[in-house]
Short mmCIF file of C-alpha atoms in Angstrom, two decimals:
data_model
loop_
_atom_site.label_atom_id
_atom_site.label_comp_id
_atom_site.label_asym_id
_atom_site.label_seq_id
_atom_site.Cartn_x
_atom_site.Cartn_y
_atom_site.Cartn_z
CA MET A 300 -38.63 -41.45 -38.94
CA PHE A 301 -41.24 -42.14 -42.02
CA VAL A 302 -42.13 -38.86 -43.69
CA ASP A 303 -45.62 -38.79 -45.31
CA SER A 304 -44.54 -36.75 -48.26
CA PHE A 305 -48.37 -36.19 -49.37
CA ASN A 306 -49.02 -34.23 -46.39
CA PHE A 307 -46.92 -31.11 -47.23
CA HIS A 308 -48.38 -28.93 -44.67
CA ASN A 309 -47.36 -31.02 -41.87
CA LEU A 310 -43.94 -30.87 -43.03
CA GLY A 311 -41.26 -28.47 -41.20
CA PRO A 312 -38.54 -27.17 -43.57
CA ASP A 313 -35.85 -29.96 -43.38
CA ASP A 314 -38.62 -32.63 -43.68
CA LEU A 315 -39.80 -30.81 -46.62
CA ARG A 316 -36.46 -30.94 -48.29
CA TRP A 317 -36.08 -34.47 -47.61
CA SER A 318 -39.31 -35.28 -49.25
CA ILE A 319 -38.76 -33.28 -52.30
CA THR A 320 -35.11 -35.05 -52.28
CA VAL A 321 -36.53 -38.61 -51.89
CA ASP A 322 -39.73 -38.48 -54.05
CA ILE A 323 -38.60 -36.19 -56.93
CA LEU A 324 -35.11 -35.73 -57.59
CA VAL A 325 -34.06 -39.64 -56.50
CA PRO A 326 -36.14 -40.88 -59.27
CA LEU A 327 -35.41 -38.31 -61.66
CA GLY A 328 -31.79 -39.14 -61.21
CA LEU A 329 -32.32 -42.86 -61.71
CA ALA A 330 -34.47 -42.30 -65.00
CA GLY A 331 -31.56 -40.73 -66.85
CA PRO A 332 -29.49 -43.51 -66.81
CA ILE A 333 -32.50 -46.12 -66.97
CA LEU A 334 -33.78 -44.12 -70.19
CA PHE A 335 -30.34 -43.96 -71.73
CA PHE A 336 -29.87 -47.94 -71.40
CA LEU A 337 -33.19 -48.68 -72.97
CA LEU A 338 -32.72 -46.27 -75.77
CA SER A 339 -29.04 -47.45 -76.25
CA LYS A 340 -30.53 -51.45 -76.50
CA LEU A 341 -33.38 -50.03 -78.59
CA ARG A 342 -30.74 -48.56 -81.13
CA GLU A 343 -28.55 -51.87 -80.88
CA LEU A 344 -31.99 -54.02 -82.11
CA ALA A 345 -32.91 -51.68 -84.67
CA ILE A 346 -28.97 -51.51 -86.37
CA ALA A 347 -29.16 -55.40 -85.99
CA HIS A 348 -32.44 -55.74 -87.52
CA GLU A 349 -31.54 -53.61 -90.52
CA LEU A 350 -28.15 -55.54 -91.15
CA LEU A 351 -30.42 -58.60 -91.18
CA ARG A 352 -32.65 -57.03 -93.84
CA ARG A 353 -29.66 -56.09 -95.65
CA HIS A 354 -28.02 -59.27 -95.55
CA ALA A 355 -31.15 -61.36 -96.73
CA ALA A 356 -31.75 -58.92 -99.46
CA THR A 357 -28.10 -59.10 -100.81
CA ASP A 358 -26.13 -61.11 -103.16
CA THR A 359 -22.97 -61.69 -101.14
CA LEU A 360 -20.78 -61.95 -103.94
CA THR A 361 -21.28 -58.77 -106.06
CA ASP A 362 -23.12 -57.01 -103.07
CA LEU A 363 -26.04 -56.16 -105.40
CA LEU A 364 -29.54 -57.00 -104.79
CA ASN A 365 -30.34 -60.77 -105.07
CA ARG A 366 -33.20 -62.11 -107.42
CA GLY A 367 -35.83 -62.35 -104.32
CA ALA A 368 -34.92 -58.68 -103.39
CA PHE A 369 -34.81 -57.22 -106.71
CA THR A 370 -37.88 -59.02 -108.04
CA ARG A 371 -39.93 -57.49 -104.87
CA GLU A 372 -38.85 -53.80 -105.30
CA VAL A 373 -39.45 -53.71 -109.20
CA GLU A 374 -42.81 -55.30 -108.28
CA GLU A 375 -43.19 -52.37 -105.74
CA ALA A 376 -41.99 -49.94 -108.26
CA LEU A 377 -44.16 -50.98 -110.99
CA ALA A 378 -47.50 -51.04 -108.41
CA ASP A 379 -46.45 -47.46 -107.11
CA ALA A 380 -45.64 -46.17 -110.70
CA ARG A 381 -49.54 -46.30 -111.24
CA PHE A 382 -49.59 -42.99 -109.12
CA ALA A 383 -46.88 -41.35 -110.25
CA GLU A 384 -46.85 -38.00 -111.66
CA ASP A 385 -44.94 -38.71 -114.97
CA GLY A 386 -47.24 -41.59 -115.51
CA MET A 387 -46.88 -45.50 -116.44
CA ARG A 388 -43.30 -45.78 -117.74
CA GLY A 389 -39.92 -47.42 -117.11
CA THR A 390 -37.20 -50.41 -118.37
CA LEU A 391 -36.27 -53.44 -117.48
CA LEU A 392 -32.75 -54.43 -118.54
CA VAL A 393 -31.47 -58.22 -118.55
CA VAL A 394 -27.56 -58.30 -118.60
CA ASP A 395 -25.64 -61.43 -119.52
CA ALA A 396 -21.98 -61.91 -119.32
CA ASP A 397 -20.89 -63.36 -122.60
CA ASN A 398 -18.81 -66.61 -123.18
CA PHE A 399 -18.73 -66.50 -119.31
CA LYS A 400 -18.16 -70.18 -118.81
CA ALA A 401 -14.45 -70.10 -120.43
CA ILE A 402 -13.41 -67.75 -117.95
CA ASN A 403 -14.26 -70.38 -115.13
CA ASP A 404 -13.02 -73.17 -117.29
CA THR A 405 -9.52 -71.42 -118.19
CA TYR A 406 -8.82 -69.41 -115.10
CA GLY A 407 -10.93 -71.25 -112.31
CA HIS A 408 -14.07 -70.24 -110.19
CA GLU A 409 -12.24 -67.67 -108.33
CA GLN A 410 -11.26 -65.47 -111.43
CA GLY A 411 -14.58 -66.09 -112.53
CA ASP A 412 -15.96 -64.49 -109.31
CA ALA A 413 -13.62 -61.52 -109.66
CA ALA A 414 -15.04 -61.17 -113.44
CA LEU A 415 -18.61 -60.80 -111.66
CA ARG A 416 -17.75 -58.53 -109.38
CA LEU A 417 -16.16 -55.90 -112.19
CA ILE A 418 -19.11 -56.61 -114.30
CA ALA A 419 -21.63 -55.84 -111.09
CA SER A 420 -19.54 -52.54 -110.39
CA SER A 421 -19.07 -51.57 -114.07
CA ILE A 422 -23.07 -51.76 -114.36
CA ARG A 423 -23.68 -49.50 -111.03
CA ALA A 424 -21.27 -47.11 -112.16
CA VAL A 425 -23.51 -45.77 -115.05
CA LEU A 426 -26.97 -46.03 -113.34
CA ARG A 427 -28.49 -43.20 -111.66
CA SER A 428 -29.47 -43.60 -107.23
CA ALA A 429 -33.01 -44.10 -108.06
CA ASP A 430 -32.22 -47.15 -110.72
CA LEU A 431 -32.16 -50.92 -109.23
CA VAL A 432 -29.75 -53.77 -110.25
CA GLY A 433 -29.49 -57.15 -109.03
CA ARG A 434 -27.65 -60.58 -109.83
CA ILE A 435 -30.81 -62.78 -110.53
CA GLY A 436 -28.52 -65.82 -111.19
CA GLY A 437 -25.09 -67.11 -112.42
CA GLU A 438 -23.91 -64.45 -114.90
CA GLU A 439 -27.29 -62.51 -115.44
CA PHE A 440 -27.68 -59.51 -114.01
CA ALA A 441 -31.02 -57.44 -114.18
CA VAL A 442 -31.51 -53.51 -114.02
CA TYR A 443 -34.88 -51.29 -113.34
CA LEU A 444 -34.96 -47.86 -114.90
CA PRO A 445 -37.77 -45.96 -113.47
CA GLY A 446 -39.39 -43.30 -115.86
CA THR A 447 -37.29 -43.86 -119.03
CA THR A 448 -38.27 -43.68 -122.68
CA LEU A 449 -36.90 -46.22 -125.38
CA LEU A 450 -34.64 -43.32 -126.41
CA ILE A 451 -32.94 -43.38 -123.07
CA ALA A 452 -33.02 -46.99 -122.43
CA GLU A 453 -31.01 -47.60 -125.54
CA ALA A 454 -28.66 -45.03 -124.17
CA VAL A 455 -28.05 -46.64 -120.76
CA ALA A 456 -27.85 -49.99 -122.10
CA GLU A 457 -25.07 -48.99 -124.53
CA ARG A 458 -23.22 -47.10 -121.86
CA LEU A 459 -23.48 -50.21 -119.71
CA ARG A 460 -22.41 -52.36 -122.33
CA GLN A 461 -19.44 -50.13 -123.14
CA ALA A 462 -18.36 -49.98 -119.42
CA VAL A 463 -17.86 -53.16 -118.83
CA TYR A 464 -16.17 -53.37 -122.35
CA ALA A 465 -13.67 -50.99 -121.17
CA ALA A 466 -13.09 -52.52 -117.72
CA ALA A 467 -9.84 -54.24 -117.38
CA PHE A 468 -9.57 -57.73 -116.47
CA ALA A 469 -6.41 -59.68 -116.30
CA PRO A 470 -6.57 -63.06 -114.69
CA GLU A 471 -3.14 -64.15 -114.01
CA GLY A 472 -1.83 -61.20 -115.54
CA LYS A 473 -3.05 -62.05 -118.90
CA PRO A 474 -5.44 -59.66 -120.51
CA HIS A 475 -8.86 -60.90 -120.91
CA GLN A 476 -11.81 -59.10 -122.81
CA LEU A 477 -15.13 -59.18 -120.69
CA THR A 478 -18.48 -58.05 -122.95
CA VAL A 479 -22.07 -58.44 -122.19
CA SER A 480 -25.39 -58.70 -124.46
CA VAL A 481 -28.08 -56.76 -123.17
CA GLY A 482 -31.88 -57.05 -123.53
CA GLY A 483 -34.32 -54.82 -122.63
CA ALA A 484 -38.14 -54.04 -122.58
CA VAL A 485 -39.70 -50.49 -121.92
CA TYR A 486 -43.27 -50.12 -121.02
CA ASP A 487 -45.90 -47.41 -120.93
CA ARG A 488 -48.89 -49.01 -119.23
CA HIS A 489 -49.15 -51.48 -116.40
CA LEU A 490 -47.41 -54.91 -116.91
CA PRO A 491 -46.64 -57.45 -114.24
CA PHE A 492 -43.30 -57.98 -113.41
CA ALA A 493 -42.92 -61.97 -115.10
CA GLU A 494 -44.43 -60.33 -118.31
CA LEU A 495 -41.99 -57.72 -118.62
CA PHE A 496 -38.87 -59.72 -117.42
CA ARG A 497 -39.88 -62.45 -120.41
CA LEU A 498 -39.80 -59.47 -122.92
CA ALA A 499 -36.74 -58.42 -121.83
CA ASP A 500 -35.47 -61.80 -121.90
CA GLN A 501 -36.39 -62.47 -125.53
CA GLN A 502 -34.66 -59.29 -126.35
CA LEU A 503 -31.45 -60.75 -124.59
CA TYR A 504 -31.58 -63.85 -126.77
CA ALA A 505 -31.97 -61.49 -129.69
CA ALA A 506 -28.74 -59.69 -128.70
CA LYS A 507 -26.86 -63.05 -128.31
CA GLN A 508 -28.29 -64.33 -131.80
CA ASN A 509 -26.78 -60.79 -133.23
CA GLY A 510 -23.54 -61.95 -132.40
CA ARG A 511 -23.26 -60.94 -128.58
CA ASN A 512 -21.55 -57.82 -127.27
CA CYS A 513 -24.81 -55.61 -128.13
CA ILE A 514 -27.71 -54.51 -127.24
CA ALA A 515 -31.54 -55.18 -128.25
CA VAL A 516 -34.12 -53.00 -126.48
CA THR A 517 -37.91 -52.67 -127.49
CA SER A 518 -41.01 -51.12 -126.29
CA ILE A 519 -44.39 -52.30 -125.31
CA ALA A 520 -45.69 -49.74 -127.33
CA HIS A 521 -44.84 -51.38 -130.53
CA TYR A 522 -46.98 -54.40 -129.96
CA GLU A 523 -50.96 -54.06 -130.43
CA THR A 524 -50.47 -57.83 -128.90
CA LEU A 525 -47.43 -59.18 -126.63
CA PRO A 526 -45.16 -61.32 -128.32
CA ALA A 527 -46.24 -64.98 -127.01
CA ALA A 528 -43.40 -66.82 -124.97
CA ALA A 529 -41.38 -69.30 -126.59
CA ALA A 530 -42.38 -73.09 -126.91
#
């Protein structure tokens, strides 16, 4: 018999219990599993999206940020720093493995990849959680140190250099000394990423010219006019 559940005053006790079961308890019983299923699917989609985002931003060899992701994150940090309580201050370091071609030529690209992974882990080991590090190409890495002075930047660059120098690398059981040169630029006013990178790269070139396995860090505060790009 059809039960008009919206006219409760016409229902007897048995019909009323049946109406409550059909109209309230059954939907509630079905809603739980359906809601759980939908939430599970949403969680799976969110996890898949995050994995894709990380994969797109990660250098697969070293597990560091790739060049595009590093550049974007530093540009965002530079924009946010305008409103930071400690003011506009930070450092960009550019790190290059010395004589890296000799590793590939002597031991092969597989050992070259192992050296890059070791350098990457050595760099990451001396950084803070707030710092950014990426592999920006070949044997070149970059590090962003927010809120740092020239003194702190030089100390971090030197610790980084020493960490790589102390790393044990022995391809085919033959010890091979790894070294890096580090160039850096410290800023205390807004500077576009491209300009900051250019200054840090100039300092890297100076470190290479000074014999490699050393650091060269400058501050834009030392310049009334920033040095021009090399011709």
